[in-house]
XYZ file of N, CA and C in Angstrom:
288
model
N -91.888 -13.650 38.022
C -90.966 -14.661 37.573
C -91.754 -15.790 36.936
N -91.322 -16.217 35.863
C -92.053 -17.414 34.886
C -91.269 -18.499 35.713
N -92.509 -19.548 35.540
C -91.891 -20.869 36.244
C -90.620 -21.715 35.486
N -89.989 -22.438 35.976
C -89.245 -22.724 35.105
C -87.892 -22.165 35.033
N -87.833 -21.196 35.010
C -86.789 -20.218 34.933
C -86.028 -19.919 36.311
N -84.977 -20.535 36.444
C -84.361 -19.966 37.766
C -84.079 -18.663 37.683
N -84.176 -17.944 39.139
C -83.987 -16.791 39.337
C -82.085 -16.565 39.190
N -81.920 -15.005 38.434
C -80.368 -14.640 38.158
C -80.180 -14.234 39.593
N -78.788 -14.741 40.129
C -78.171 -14.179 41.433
C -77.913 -12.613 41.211
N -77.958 -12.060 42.374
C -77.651 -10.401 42.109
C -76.262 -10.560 41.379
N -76.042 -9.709 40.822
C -74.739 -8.980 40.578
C -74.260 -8.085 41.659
N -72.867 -8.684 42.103
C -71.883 -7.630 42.493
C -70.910 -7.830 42.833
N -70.817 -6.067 42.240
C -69.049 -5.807 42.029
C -68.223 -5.695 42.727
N -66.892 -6.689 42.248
C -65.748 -7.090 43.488
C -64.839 -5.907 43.611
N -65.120 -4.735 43.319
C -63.916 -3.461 42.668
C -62.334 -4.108 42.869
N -62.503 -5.020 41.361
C -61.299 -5.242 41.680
C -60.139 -4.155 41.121
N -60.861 -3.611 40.146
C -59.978 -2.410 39.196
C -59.799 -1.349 40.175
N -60.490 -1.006 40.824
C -60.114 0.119 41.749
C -59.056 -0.429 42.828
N -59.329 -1.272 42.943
C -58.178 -2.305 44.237
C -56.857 -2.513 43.262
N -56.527 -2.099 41.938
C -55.491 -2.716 41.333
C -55.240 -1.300 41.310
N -56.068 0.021 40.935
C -55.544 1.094 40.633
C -54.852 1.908 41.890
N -55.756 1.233 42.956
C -55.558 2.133 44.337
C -54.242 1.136 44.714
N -53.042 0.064 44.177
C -52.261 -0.372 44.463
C -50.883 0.744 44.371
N -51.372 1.450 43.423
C -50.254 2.015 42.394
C -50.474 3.558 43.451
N -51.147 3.712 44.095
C -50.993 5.111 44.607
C -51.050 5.009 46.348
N -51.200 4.134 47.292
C -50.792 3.347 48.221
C -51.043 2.054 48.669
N -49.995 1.367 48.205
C -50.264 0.194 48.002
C -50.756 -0.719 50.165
N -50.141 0.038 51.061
C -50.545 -0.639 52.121
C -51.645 -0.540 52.673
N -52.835 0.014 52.056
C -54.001 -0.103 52.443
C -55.051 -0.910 51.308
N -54.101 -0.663 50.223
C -54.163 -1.553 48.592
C -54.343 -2.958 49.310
N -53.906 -3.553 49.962
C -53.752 -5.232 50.009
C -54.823 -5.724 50.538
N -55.415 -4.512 51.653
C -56.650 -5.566 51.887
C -58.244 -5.288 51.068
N -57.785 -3.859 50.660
C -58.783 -4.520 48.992
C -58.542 -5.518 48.078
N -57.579 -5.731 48.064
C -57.435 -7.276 46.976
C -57.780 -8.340 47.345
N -57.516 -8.392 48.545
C -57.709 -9.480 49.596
C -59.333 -9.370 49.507
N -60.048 -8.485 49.936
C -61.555 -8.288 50.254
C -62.394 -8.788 48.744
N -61.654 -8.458 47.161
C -62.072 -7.985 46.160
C -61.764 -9.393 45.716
N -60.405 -10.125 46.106
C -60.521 -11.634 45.454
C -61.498 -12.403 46.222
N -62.398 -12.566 47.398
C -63.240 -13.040 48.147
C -64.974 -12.727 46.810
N -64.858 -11.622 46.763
C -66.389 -11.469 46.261
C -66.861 -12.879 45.131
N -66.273 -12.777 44.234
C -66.568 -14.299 43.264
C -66.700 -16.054 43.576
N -65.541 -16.048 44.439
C -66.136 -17.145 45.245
C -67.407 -17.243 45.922
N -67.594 -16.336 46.671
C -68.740 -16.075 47.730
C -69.529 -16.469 46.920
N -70.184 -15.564 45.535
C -71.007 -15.826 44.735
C -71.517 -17.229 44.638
N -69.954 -17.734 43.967
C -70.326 -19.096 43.390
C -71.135 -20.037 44.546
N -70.499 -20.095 45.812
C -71.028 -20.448 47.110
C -72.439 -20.223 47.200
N -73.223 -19.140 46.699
C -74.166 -18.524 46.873
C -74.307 -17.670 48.394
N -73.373 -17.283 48.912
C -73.348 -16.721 49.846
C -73.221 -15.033 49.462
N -74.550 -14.712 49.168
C -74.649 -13.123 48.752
C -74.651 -12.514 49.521
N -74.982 -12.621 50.626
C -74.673 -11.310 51.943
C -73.245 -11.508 52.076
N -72.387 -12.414 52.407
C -70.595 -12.235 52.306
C -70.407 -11.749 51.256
N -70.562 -12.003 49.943
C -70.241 -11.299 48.709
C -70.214 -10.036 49.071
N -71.414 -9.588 49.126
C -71.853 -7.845 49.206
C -71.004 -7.395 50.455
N -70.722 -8.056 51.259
C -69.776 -7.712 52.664
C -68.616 -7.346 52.230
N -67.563 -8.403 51.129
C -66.578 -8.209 51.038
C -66.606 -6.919 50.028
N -67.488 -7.200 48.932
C -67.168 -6.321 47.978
C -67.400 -4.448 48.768
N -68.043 -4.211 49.900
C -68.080 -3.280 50.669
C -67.021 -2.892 51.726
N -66.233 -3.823 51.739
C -64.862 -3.775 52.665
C -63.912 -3.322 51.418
N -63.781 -3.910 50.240
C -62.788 -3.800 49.278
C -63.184 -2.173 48.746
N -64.013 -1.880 48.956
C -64.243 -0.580 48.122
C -64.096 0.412 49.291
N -64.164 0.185 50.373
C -63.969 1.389 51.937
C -62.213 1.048 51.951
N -61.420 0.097 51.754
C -60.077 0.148 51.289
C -59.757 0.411 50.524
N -60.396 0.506 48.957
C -59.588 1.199 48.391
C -59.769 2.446 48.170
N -60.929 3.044 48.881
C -61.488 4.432 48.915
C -59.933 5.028 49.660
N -59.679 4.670 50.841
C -58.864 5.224 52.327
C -57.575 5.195 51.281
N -56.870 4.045 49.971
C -56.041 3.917 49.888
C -55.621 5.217 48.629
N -57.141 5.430 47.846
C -56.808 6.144 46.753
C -56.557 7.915 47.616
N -57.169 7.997 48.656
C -57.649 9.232 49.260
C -56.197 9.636 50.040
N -55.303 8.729 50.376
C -54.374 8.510 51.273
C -53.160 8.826 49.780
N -53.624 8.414 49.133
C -52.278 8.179 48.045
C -51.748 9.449 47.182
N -53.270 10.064 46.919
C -53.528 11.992 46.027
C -52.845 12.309 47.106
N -53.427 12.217 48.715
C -52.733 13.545 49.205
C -51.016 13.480 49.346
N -51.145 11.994 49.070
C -49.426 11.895 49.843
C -48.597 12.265 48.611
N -48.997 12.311 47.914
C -48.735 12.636 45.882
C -48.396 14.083 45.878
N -50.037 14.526 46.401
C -50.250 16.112 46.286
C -49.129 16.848 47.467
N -48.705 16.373 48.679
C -47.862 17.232 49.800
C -46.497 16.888 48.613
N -46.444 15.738 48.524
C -44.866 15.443 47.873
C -44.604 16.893 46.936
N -45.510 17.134 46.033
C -45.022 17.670 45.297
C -45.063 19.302 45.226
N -45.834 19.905 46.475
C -46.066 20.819 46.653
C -44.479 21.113 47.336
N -43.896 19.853 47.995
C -42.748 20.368 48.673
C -41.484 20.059 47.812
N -42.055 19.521 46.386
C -41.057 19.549 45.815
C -40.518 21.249 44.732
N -42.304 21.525 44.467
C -41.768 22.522 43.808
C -41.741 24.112 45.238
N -42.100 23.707 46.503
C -41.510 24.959 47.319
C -39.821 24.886 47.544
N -39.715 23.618 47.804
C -38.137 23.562 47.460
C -37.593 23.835 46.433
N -37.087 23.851 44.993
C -37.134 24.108 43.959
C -37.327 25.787 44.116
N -38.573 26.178 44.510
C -38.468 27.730 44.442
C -37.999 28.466 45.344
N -37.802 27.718 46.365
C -36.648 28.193 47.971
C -35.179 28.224 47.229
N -34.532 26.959 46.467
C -33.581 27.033 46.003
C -33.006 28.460 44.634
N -34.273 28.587 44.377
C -34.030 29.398 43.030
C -33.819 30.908 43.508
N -34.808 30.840 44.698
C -34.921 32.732 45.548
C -33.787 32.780 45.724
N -32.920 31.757 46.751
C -31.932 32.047 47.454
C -30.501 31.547 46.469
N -30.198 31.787 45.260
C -29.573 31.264 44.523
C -28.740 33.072 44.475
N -27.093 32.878 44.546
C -26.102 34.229 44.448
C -26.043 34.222 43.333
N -26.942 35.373 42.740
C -26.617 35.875 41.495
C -25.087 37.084 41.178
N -24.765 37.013 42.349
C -23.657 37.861 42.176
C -22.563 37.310 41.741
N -21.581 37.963 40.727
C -20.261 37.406 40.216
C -19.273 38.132 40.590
């Protein structure tokens, strides 16, 4: 490091995009990534980089659980939408 020159604070990322995307596919585990993900930038400014990196590691293990929670609940929905659908179609009286 040249004198003179203050040192750059780490970078890190508040996942806030993943906390906005993982809203849209379950949103009740969604809130406390937002919650965790609006914390990281303040912290910064504070200079409090170990809370930063804390929150931004809470916001991303929530919205991991929320995106992981949201495919499957997506993926059963629709598996039972099209076994229904094809339960309805088997058992449909083709007789006139």
């Amino acid at each position: 490091m040249q004198p003179g020159y203050p040192s750059q604070p780490p970078q890190v990322d508040n996942n806030m995009t993943m906390s906005i995307v993982a809203i849209f596919l379950f949103w009740p585990l969604a809130i406390p990534a937002l919650i965790n993900a609006s914390k990281v930038n303040p912290l910064l400014q504070q200079g409090d980089y170990a809370g930063a990196q804390a929150a931004a590691a809470e916001s991303k293990k929530w919205s991991k659980w929320a995106l992981i929670v949201g495919l499957v609940w997506y993926a059963i929905s629709l598996v039972c939408c099209l076994l229904g659908g094809l339960g309805s179609i088997m058992s449909a009286d083709t007789t006139v």
